[in-house]
RNA sequence: CGGGGCGUAGCUCAGUAUGGUUAGAGUACCUGGUUUGGGACCAGGGGGUCGAAGGUUCGAGUCCUUUCGCCCCGACCA
């Protein structure tokens, strides 16, 4: 490519609304331009990078014998009604009617469509397993798109789905996909972590997210200091604490606690560690068909993890309950506890199972119970509700957990038969019995990966593309195109590299040295050959973007030298 | 969806409080010239329904009403 003919609109200033490095540099360097909230155009450089990432994904999928398909972007709403997700997905689904008044949605993900393709076609265990994927534009009408390509409404995603006769085969494929995803991110030169995650509204198990480590990431993940364990905060677990505070000595009793409502107040009132308090968190659980108040109980020293809590009651979401609402429902805010509580759904954290010497609200104004033995409670549901904190122990080794931020670039999980049952996608097993297909799903945010690469690979001058993502590997910069010697060497090298299959661009613009250098740095070509005034001494320079160094080399063997480096 | 902010040249922004020449600057763009190792200089030039609609007024970028868009914080996010 010739720079003088290329459409690469670089700018000195970034749009005001760009905050993240990836957004600022991708805009300034002419990779993308915004059209509307959460909608972006890919300019030639951006499109090249996008295609490079797609190619890597395609190559790795081919190695696993996954087959590429392309499903229509506009999908009939009936499929979404069949699976029941038209309600669950809510406003993120962009719906519209065609001229015949039929309802359609723009695909935000394609489970339904993919199951629809295989149902009545994959009808025998002999045809299984099967892994189909596509790389395709998706649309989610996000309430609040932000951060450029990081959270756009229209974006490119690779979504793959596998179909199996049983769980065991699904597990095999799941592991194979996890390895493939790992290879993809390694080829992209990304620092990432595969973490345990919540599978969200879609349902399923074995949920794992691929997180690119970056301060700008929107997810908090807990990682172990010693082993490979990492988990999204929404799903993170911890080991049982080994440092248990000394238990207070008290027989079961009701105690007057005037206006003592919070865990902190109780702790100082009784001089007892919050570990021995029962924290009561009231939430309103919203279901598809109604709502109710739910009480979550955990140790005073712990905090409620809302996603875990939501899953525990199988709710669409949890919202806060006002004190007025509680009073109206007959509860006493500040003095609520698990004993003798009626007419409300109660969920207990695992930590409270068999807990003793506890202090809890007496469900009576200004009274708490002390010396409570939780084992007196009958028919109680215990589950994990705790949000892990930095410093908590790793659940798998003796390491310590700490927080870090991550960009979710991939999410894989085992769907099981959720969709195949709902959409009646069944096959005949060896015994001739009809069974629903067992499914896995594997997503990867392709356009988000562009942003992720830059989040991890940039400096204050601009982008620093990695070997496999660079829009052009080599930039040949002719410092002064009016200098015949410079220009002819540039042209000669340009043709030689092009013929050798190197992705090369020649900066033959009628601009000054500084202007062209700034662009080279901003765009972030991995290598730039600078043909300039040093040519008088038969020398040229090789500028290496990553290290920001310029190496003086003899002009006569620059071609061979650079070919070696590439 | 709650709270806040902003819409003026391709881009970054001034001008709006207190209405009053032909609406400005920088940058980018075009022409000519000088330059040619860090976004150069001189001269000339093109480019605007001041987000939109309605209203007040002799007169609106500026005041009033409505509306649309964009951004930020939060909620949400397979």
Short mmCIF file of C-alpha atoms in Angstrom, two decimals, chain A residues 228-475:
data_model
loop_
_atom_site.label_atom_id
_atom_site.label_comp_id
_atom_site.label_asym_id
_atom_site.label_seq_id
_atom_site.Cartn_x
_atom_site.Cartn_y
_atom_site.Cartn_z
CA UNK A 228 -3.80 -20.92 38.63
CA UNK A 229 -7.08 -20.22 40.38
CA UNK A 230 -8.92 -17.16 39.23
CA UNK A 231 -12.59 -16.30 39.32
CA UNK A 232 -14.89 -13.47 38.50
CA UNK A 233 -15.89 -11.80 41.76
CA UNK A 234 -19.44 -12.92 40.95
CA UNK A 235 -18.40 -16.55 41.29
CA UNK A 236 -15.22 -16.48 43.38
CA UNK A 237 -14.92 -18.91 46.27
CA UNK A 238 -12.54 -18.95 49.22
CA UNK A 239 -11.17 -21.40 51.71
CA UNK A 240 -12.55 -21.63 55.22
CA UNK A 241 -10.89 -18.98 57.31
CA UNK A 242 -8.20 -20.31 59.61
CA UNK A 243 -8.06 -17.24 61.81
CA UNK A 244 -11.25 -17.58 63.78
CA UNK A 245 -11.76 -14.89 66.40
CA UNK A 246 -12.33 -15.99 69.95
CA UNK A 247 -15.94 -16.91 70.51
CA UNK A 248 -17.94 -14.89 73.02
CA UNK A 249 -19.24 -16.78 76.01
CA UNK A 250 -22.94 -16.35 76.49
CA UNK A 251 -25.92 -18.55 77.05
CA UNK A 252 -28.90 -18.13 74.80
CA UNK A 253 -30.66 -15.00 75.89
CA UNK A 254 -32.62 -12.01 74.66
CA UNK A 255 -30.72 -8.80 75.21
CA UNK A 256 -31.85 -5.21 75.16
CA UNK A 257 -29.90 -3.32 72.52
CA UNK A 258 -31.43 0.18 72.39
CA UNK A 259 -31.07 1.69 68.93
CA UNK A 260 -28.18 -0.64 68.10
CA UNK A 261 -28.85 -1.48 64.50
CA UNK A 262 -25.71 -1.94 62.45
CA UNK A 263 -23.11 -4.67 62.61
CA UNK A 264 -20.50 -2.08 63.67
CA UNK A 265 -22.70 -0.80 66.50
CA UNK A 266 -23.43 -4.32 67.70
CA UNK A 267 -19.79 -5.26 67.54
CA UNK A 268 -18.70 -2.40 69.76
CA UNK A 269 -21.74 -2.71 72.03
CA UNK A 270 -20.99 -6.35 72.86
CA UNK A 271 -17.23 -6.16 72.28
CA UNK A 272 -17.60 -9.14 70.01
CA UNK A 273 -16.08 -9.63 66.57
CA UNK A 274 -18.47 -9.15 63.64
CA UNK A 275 -17.69 -12.77 62.77
CA UNK A 276 -20.23 -13.75 65.43
CA UNK A 277 -22.99 -11.50 64.17
CA UNK A 278 -25.71 -12.66 61.83
CA UNK A 279 -26.05 -10.09 59.05
CA UNK A 280 -29.51 -9.91 57.54
CA UNK A 281 -29.74 -8.52 54.03
CA UNK A 282 -33.26 -7.96 52.74
CA UNK A 283 -33.77 -7.73 48.98
CA UNK A 284 -36.73 -7.71 46.71
CA UNK A 285 -36.41 -10.56 44.24
CA UNK A 286 -37.95 -9.90 40.84
CA UNK A 287 -39.24 -12.93 38.97
CA UNK A 288 -40.82 -13.25 35.57
CA UNK A 289 -44.21 -13.43 37.24
CA UNK A 290 -44.07 -11.27 40.33
CA UNK A 291 -41.71 -10.42 43.17
CA UNK A 292 -41.13 -11.04 46.86
CA UNK A 293 -38.94 -9.97 49.73
CA UNK A 294 -36.11 -12.38 50.48
CA UNK A 295 -33.81 -12.44 53.51
CA UNK A 296 -30.19 -13.42 53.07
CA UNK A 297 -28.26 -14.29 56.20
CA UNK A 298 -24.49 -14.30 56.50
CA UNK A 299 -21.79 -13.59 59.01
CA UNK A 300 -21.39 -9.94 59.98
CA UNK A 301 -17.82 -10.05 58.74
CA UNK A 302 -18.93 -11.00 55.24
CA UNK A 303 -20.63 -9.12 52.41
CA UNK A 304 -23.38 -10.39 50.17
CA UNK A 305 -22.45 -11.20 46.58
CA UNK A 306 -25.53 -10.15 44.65
CA UNK A 307 -25.07 -12.41 41.67
CA UNK A 308 -24.74 -15.43 43.94
CA UNK A 309 -27.79 -14.27 45.85
CA UNK A 310 -29.77 -13.78 42.65
CA UNK A 311 -28.90 -17.26 41.49
CA UNK A 312 -29.77 -18.72 44.91
CA UNK A 313 -33.38 -17.65 44.55
CA UNK A 314 -33.49 -18.05 40.78
CA UNK A 315 -34.58 -14.46 40.34
CA UNK A 316 -34.22 -12.21 37.31
CA UNK A 317 -32.74 -9.55 39.56
CA UNK A 318 -32.57 -8.29 43.11
CA UNK A 319 -33.41 -4.73 44.05
CA UNK A 320 -33.07 -2.91 47.35
CA UNK A 321 -35.97 -2.80 49.76
CA UNK A 322 -36.71 0.44 51.55
CA UNK A 323 -37.21 0.52 55.31
CA UNK A 324 -40.78 1.60 54.72
CA UNK A 325 -41.44 -1.48 52.60
CA UNK A 326 -39.99 -3.66 55.35
CA UNK A 327 -42.11 -2.03 58.04
CA UNK A 328 -45.15 -2.41 55.87
CA UNK A 329 -44.40 -6.11 55.49
CA UNK A 330 -44.18 -6.40 59.26
CA UNK A 331 -40.41 -6.50 59.69
CA UNK A 332 -38.29 -4.44 62.04
CA UNK A 333 -35.33 -2.93 60.19
CA UNK A 334 -32.17 -3.08 62.30
CA UNK A 335 -33.44 -5.94 64.40
CA UNK A 336 -34.23 -8.62 61.87
CA UNK A 337 -32.92 -12.11 62.46
CA UNK A 338 -33.43 -15.71 61.44
CA UNK A 339 -35.20 -16.94 64.59
CA UNK A 340 -38.98 -17.20 64.56
CA UNK A 341 -39.23 -15.37 61.30
CA UNK A 342 -42.30 -16.12 59.26
CA UNK A 343 -43.75 -15.41 55.87
CA UNK A 344 -40.49 -14.65 54.16
CA UNK A 345 -38.11 -16.66 52.05
CA UNK A 346 -34.79 -17.13 53.87
CA UNK A 347 -31.44 -18.13 52.40
CA UNK A 348 -28.43 -18.82 54.61
CA UNK A 349 -24.80 -18.62 53.73
CA UNK A 350 -22.80 -21.84 54.11
CA UNK A 351 -20.70 -20.22 56.83
CA UNK A 352 -23.69 -20.16 59.14
CA UNK A 353 -24.21 -23.90 59.01
CA UNK A 354 -23.61 -25.14 62.57
CA UNK A 355 -22.39 -21.70 63.62
CA UNK A 356 -22.60 -21.18 67.36
CA UNK A 357 -22.36 -18.32 69.84
CA UNK A 358 -24.02 -15.98 67.34
CA UNK A 359 -25.74 -12.66 67.90
CA UNK A 360 -28.75 -11.86 65.79
CA UNK A 361 -31.76 -9.61 65.60
CA UNK A 362 -34.77 -10.70 67.67
CA UNK A 363 -37.36 -9.33 65.23
CA UNK A 364 -38.42 -6.99 68.02
CA UNK A 365 -37.55 -3.34 68.44
CA UNK A 366 -34.36 -2.83 70.50
CA UNK A 367 -33.69 -6.52 71.10
CA UNK A 368 -31.10 -9.00 69.88
CA UNK A 369 -30.50 -12.60 70.78
CA UNK A 370 -27.09 -13.69 71.98
CA UNK A 371 -25.61 -17.14 72.27
CA UNK A 372 -27.53 -18.40 69.26
CA UNK A 373 -26.77 -21.86 68.00
CA UNK A 374 -27.70 -21.91 64.34
CA UNK A 375 -28.19 -25.65 64.33
CA UNK A 376 -31.52 -25.13 66.09
CA UNK A 377 -32.94 -23.89 62.77
CA UNK A 378 -34.82 -26.54 60.89
CA UNK A 379 -35.28 -27.05 57.16
CA UNK A 380 -32.82 -24.36 56.26
CA UNK A 381 -31.33 -23.71 52.82
CA UNK A 382 -27.59 -23.12 52.93
CA UNK A 383 -25.64 -21.91 49.95
CA UNK A 384 -22.62 -19.77 49.10
CA UNK A 385 -23.55 -16.10 49.27
CA UNK A 386 -20.26 -14.50 50.23
CA UNK A 387 -18.29 -11.99 48.19
CA UNK A 388 -14.63 -12.87 48.57
CA UNK A 389 -12.31 -10.15 49.76
CA UNK A 390 -8.68 -9.46 49.03
CA UNK A 391 -6.62 -11.44 51.51
CA UNK A 392 -9.05 -14.36 51.68
CA UNK A 393 -7.56 -17.80 51.19
CA UNK A 394 -7.54 -19.62 47.85
CA UNK A 395 -10.06 -22.48 47.79
CA UNK A 396 -7.55 -24.81 46.13
CA UNK A 397 -4.21 -24.10 47.77
CA UNK A 398 -2.69 -22.10 50.62
CA UNK A 399 -2.28 -19.00 48.47
CA UNK A 400 -3.98 -15.67 49.06
CA UNK A 401 -6.58 -14.05 46.81
CA UNK A 402 -6.22 -10.57 45.42
CA UNK A 403 -8.32 -8.47 43.08
CA UNK A 404 -7.41 -7.39 39.59
CA UNK A 405 -9.38 -5.92 36.70
CA UNK A 406 -10.10 -7.81 33.53
CA UNK A 407 -11.64 -7.32 30.10
CA UNK A 408 -13.92 -10.22 29.30
CA UNK A 409 -12.92 -11.29 25.78
CA UNK A 410 -14.27 -14.80 25.86
CA UNK A 411 -16.86 -16.86 27.66
CA UNK A 412 -17.27 -20.60 27.35
CA UNK A 413 -19.68 -22.82 29.15
CA UNK A 414 -21.65 -26.00 29.09
CA UNK A 415 -25.22 -25.35 28.16
CA UNK A 416 -26.38 -28.91 28.62
CA UNK A 417 -29.86 -29.44 27.27
CA UNK A 418 -31.45 -26.10 28.15
CA UNK A 419 -31.94 -25.02 24.56
CA UNK A 420 -32.29 -28.38 22.92
CA UNK A 421 -35.15 -29.18 25.27
CA UNK A 422 -36.85 -25.83 24.80
CA UNK A 423 -36.51 -26.02 21.04
CA UNK A 424 -36.97 -29.79 20.83
CA UNK A 425 -33.67 -30.58 19.15
CA UNK A 426 -33.41 -34.32 19.71
CA UNK A 427 -31.46 -37.26 18.35
CA UNK A 428 -31.77 -41.01 18.61
CA UNK A 429 -29.20 -42.75 20.80
CA UNK A 430 -27.79 -46.22 20.28
CA UNK A 431 -30.85 -47.76 21.86
CA UNK A 432 -33.15 -45.89 19.52
CA UNK A 433 -34.37 -43.58 22.27
CA UNK A 434 -34.96 -39.91 21.69
CA UNK A 435 -32.73 -37.55 23.70
CA UNK A 436 -32.08 -33.80 23.64
CA UNK A 437 -28.70 -32.75 22.24
CA UNK A 438 -26.11 -31.85 24.87
CA UNK A 439 -24.64 -28.47 24.05
CA UNK A 440 -21.62 -26.30 24.74
CA UNK A 441 -21.22 -22.65 23.80
CA UNK A 442 -18.05 -20.70 23.10
CA UNK A 443 -18.01 -16.96 22.58
CA UNK A 444 -15.20 -14.56 21.82
CA UNK A 445 -15.47 -10.81 21.34
CA UNK A 446 -13.55 -10.09 18.16
CA UNK A 447 -13.99 -6.33 18.00
CA UNK A 448 -13.43 -6.10 21.72
CA UNK A 449 -10.15 -7.90 21.23
CA UNK A 450 -8.93 -5.04 19.04
CA UNK A 451 -9.44 -2.71 21.97
CA UNK A 452 -7.94 -5.22 24.40
CA UNK A 453 -4.75 -5.50 22.35
CA UNK A 454 -4.28 -1.73 22.47
CA UNK A 455 -5.14 -1.52 26.16
CA UNK A 456 -2.18 -3.80 26.76
CA UNK A 457 0.06 -2.54 23.97
CA UNK A 458 0.42 1.21 23.78
CA UNK A 459 2.50 4.06 25.12
CA UNK A 460 1.94 7.81 25.27
CA UNK A 461 2.69 8.12 21.56
CA UNK A 462 0.14 5.63 20.30
CA UNK A 463 -0.56 2.04 19.36
CA UNK A 464 2.04 -0.71 19.46
CA UNK A 465 0.65 -3.53 17.36
CA UNK A 466 1.84 -7.03 17.98
CA UNK A 467 3.23 -9.26 15.30
CA UNK A 468 -0.05 -11.02 14.51
CA UNK A 469 -2.33 -8.00 14.79
CA UNK A 470 -0.46 -5.22 12.96
CA UNK A 471 -2.37 -3.71 10.03
CA UNK A 472 0.98 -3.55 8.24
CA UNK A 473 4.12 -5.14 9.57
CA UNK A 474 6.54 -2.80 7.89
CA UNK A 475 6.45 0.89 7.07
#
